Amino acid sequence: MTTAIPDSNNSMQKVAIIGASGYAGAELVGLLGKHKRAQICHLVVSENSSSEGKLFSELHGRFKGVCDLPLQAFSPAWFDNNAADLDVVFFATPHEFSAKWAQAFIDAGVKIIDLSGGFRLKDANDYPKYYGFEHANIDALATAKYGLAEWQQDDIAKTNLVAVPGCYPTASLLCLKPLTVNNLVVENSLVVVNGISGVSGAGRSASLATNFNEVSLKAYNVLQHRHQPEISQEAAIEVVFIPHLAPYKRGLLATVTLQVKDGVTNAQIKQAFAQAYSDTPLVRLVASWPEIGNVAYTPFADVHWQFDEDKQVVVVSCAIDNLLKGAASQAVQCFNISLGLASEYSLINT
Ligand SMILES: NC(=O)C1=CN([C@@H]2O[C@H](COP(=O)(O)OP(=O)(O)OC[C@H]3O[C@@H](n4cnc5c(N)ncnc54)[C@H](OP(=O)(O)O)[C@@H]3O)[C@@H](O)[C@H]2O)C=CC1
Ligand SMILES: CC(=O)N[C@@H](CCC(=O)OP(=O)(O)O)C(=O)O
């Protein structure tokens, strides 16, 4: 069953953010705190979190005087006491949490906008392989809709479980989809996606591998990253995905290299990108190769492409902020779409 949010009277939506102490959750607090249609009712962390009871602004000092709500601990009792009063819950939690709890919220009449990967893959068998756990809720997996905001508006508007795309898949798919939906790519050819992320992509918890002082620049999880099947699934084309970790805080770049069919022209490629992104305020076709510095701390995605007519090779690159277009601001786009608002509502010039 799918249910749009009841919204006939432009009502405020009562929202909770689970995972509010983390990086993506904190960005959501910032965006939803100034959103005219959202009332933040609860900020939630894990059951045994060291952050329980602290003010959100104690953890994220830039919000002092802006959002001083206390962080509550999630538990089955918390769910029983609060879920039914909410309209929308954002999960900025580990993937397993979403997989376990989404259905209970949906049964309580709550819409879920899930920033984790708990509902992105359609094949439940991929969860043990790429996420390391058996999916707890295969029925909900079947009803979830992927939420790449510029491409899946109708699905997002109708579902009560939105799987917000991963950060690398967002940038990669914004590059790929104009070419794949127009059937321009050579069948069964090698499609290579190189991604580079800064350290905030790994979340707030301490780890030696993602410690700023330890990171230089290297590829990781090559051919086995969980975003490889996600990109392939949503582009409907097999890709080779090579993520890299680099020593900066915010932003992500994906660069795609592929071969287009014999006879495909520069004009066709131009038309495909123009058609896709001429009317998308948050996805900008830019005149030179995208830079992380132009999109970090913003909800924008910048896209640029180049075509080698002799080799029939296209290179497309997209830069985003991993915590915004790659997570929180895209989640707000999904929230806006579900309310019948323009997806960029409250995200530009506010
Ligand atoms: N960082 C990024 O660039 C992106 C992240 N994402 C996804 O968003 C989600 C959050 O990522 P990020 O903010 O980076 O991660 P963080 O590690 O920074 O934050 C995780 C949050 O989840 C909370 N949490 C952990 N376990 C539980 C639990 N069992 N129940 C309830 N809350 C829990 C943590 O609170 P506490 O530990 O205090 O309990 C914390 O608030 C992940 O699924 C991630 O994959 C998506 C796109 C990009
Ligand atoms: C630098 C870094 O570690 N990045 C993370 C991806 C970011 C993320 O949180 O992944 P989701 O979008 O799937 O939630 C990683 O490679 O696992």
Short mmCIF file of N, CA and C in Angstrom, two decimals, residues 168 193-199 215-222 225 241-248 251-253:
data_model
loop_
_atom_site.label_atom_id
_atom_site.label_comp_id
_atom_site.label_asym_id
_atom_site.label_seq_id
_atom_site.Cartn_x
_atom_site.Cartn_y
_atom_site.Cartn_z
N TYR A 168 27.92 8.45 -3.64
CA TYR A 168 28.56 8.16 -4.93
C TYR A 168 27.51 7.85 -6.01
N VAL A 193 33.41 3.99 -13.49
CA VAL A 193 33.05 5.12 -12.64
C VAL A 193 34.13 5.29 -11.59
N ASN A 194 34.84 6.42 -11.66
CA ASN A 194 35.81 6.76 -10.62
C ASN A 194 35.17 7.75 -9.67
N GLY A 195 35.25 7.46 -8.37
CA GLY A 195 34.70 8.38 -7.38
C GLY A 195 35.77 8.81 -6.40
N ILE A 196 35.68 10.05 -5.95
CA ILE A 196 36.59 10.54 -4.90
C ILE A 196 35.74 11.22 -3.84
N SER A 197 35.95 10.82 -2.59
CA SER A 197 35.20 11.41 -1.48
C SER A 197 36.16 11.94 -0.43
N GLY A 198 35.72 12.95 0.30
CA GLY A 198 36.43 13.41 1.49
C GLY A 198 36.04 12.58 2.70
N VAL A 199 36.66 12.87 3.83
CA VAL A 199 36.53 11.99 4.99
C VAL A 199 35.16 12.04 5.67
N VAL A 215 44.89 9.86 6.20
CA VAL A 215 44.43 9.71 4.81
C VAL A 215 45.32 10.50 3.86
N SER A 216 45.77 9.83 2.77
CA SER A 216 46.44 10.60 1.71
C SER A 216 45.52 10.57 0.49
N LEU A 217 45.70 9.65 -0.45
CA LEU A 217 44.75 9.45 -1.54
C LEU A 217 44.91 8.03 -2.03
N LYS A 218 43.83 7.26 -1.91
CA LYS A 218 43.93 5.88 -2.42
C LYS A 218 42.56 5.32 -2.77
N ALA A 219 42.59 4.33 -3.64
CA ALA A 219 41.36 3.61 -3.96
C ALA A 219 41.05 2.64 -2.82
N TYR A 220 39.77 2.34 -2.64
CA TYR A 220 39.39 1.37 -1.60
C TYR A 220 38.16 0.60 -2.07
N ASN A 221 37.96 -0.57 -1.48
CA ASN A 221 36.78 -1.41 -1.79
C ASN A 221 36.56 -1.59 -3.29
N VAL A 222 37.65 -1.66 -4.06
CA VAL A 222 37.54 -1.74 -5.52
C VAL A 222 36.80 -3.03 -5.92
N HIS A 225 32.56 -2.48 -3.58
CA HIS A 225 31.85 -1.45 -2.80
C HIS A 225 30.34 -1.62 -2.97
N PHE A 241 33.09 0.22 -10.50
CA PHE A 241 33.13 1.41 -9.64
C PHE A 241 34.40 1.42 -8.80
N ILE A 242 35.12 2.53 -8.85
CA ILE A 242 36.39 2.64 -8.13
C ILE A 242 36.35 3.87 -7.22
N PRO A 243 36.02 3.65 -5.94
CA PRO A 243 36.00 4.79 -5.01
C PRO A 243 37.40 5.12 -4.49
N HIS A 244 37.62 6.38 -4.20
CA HIS A 244 38.90 6.84 -3.64
C HIS A 244 38.60 7.73 -2.44
N LEU A 245 39.46 7.66 -1.45
CA LEU A 245 39.33 8.52 -0.27
C LEU A 245 40.46 9.55 -0.29
N ALA A 246 40.12 10.81 -0.07
CA ALA A 246 41.10 11.89 -0.14
C ALA A 246 41.02 12.76 1.11
N PRO A 247 42.11 13.47 1.43
CA PRO A 247 42.17 14.21 2.69
C PRO A 247 41.56 15.61 2.62
N TYR A 248 40.26 15.68 2.52
CA TYR A 248 39.54 16.94 2.68
C TYR A 248 38.20 16.59 3.35
N GLY A 251 32.63 16.95 0.12
CA GLY A 251 32.50 16.96 -1.33
C GLY A 251 32.92 15.66 -1.96
N LEU A 252 32.35 15.42 -3.12
CA LEU A 252 32.56 14.15 -3.82
C LEU A 252 32.51 14.41 -5.31
N LEU A 253 33.40 13.73 -6.03
CA LEU A 253 33.45 13.85 -7.48
C LEU A 253 33.31 12.45 -8.07
#
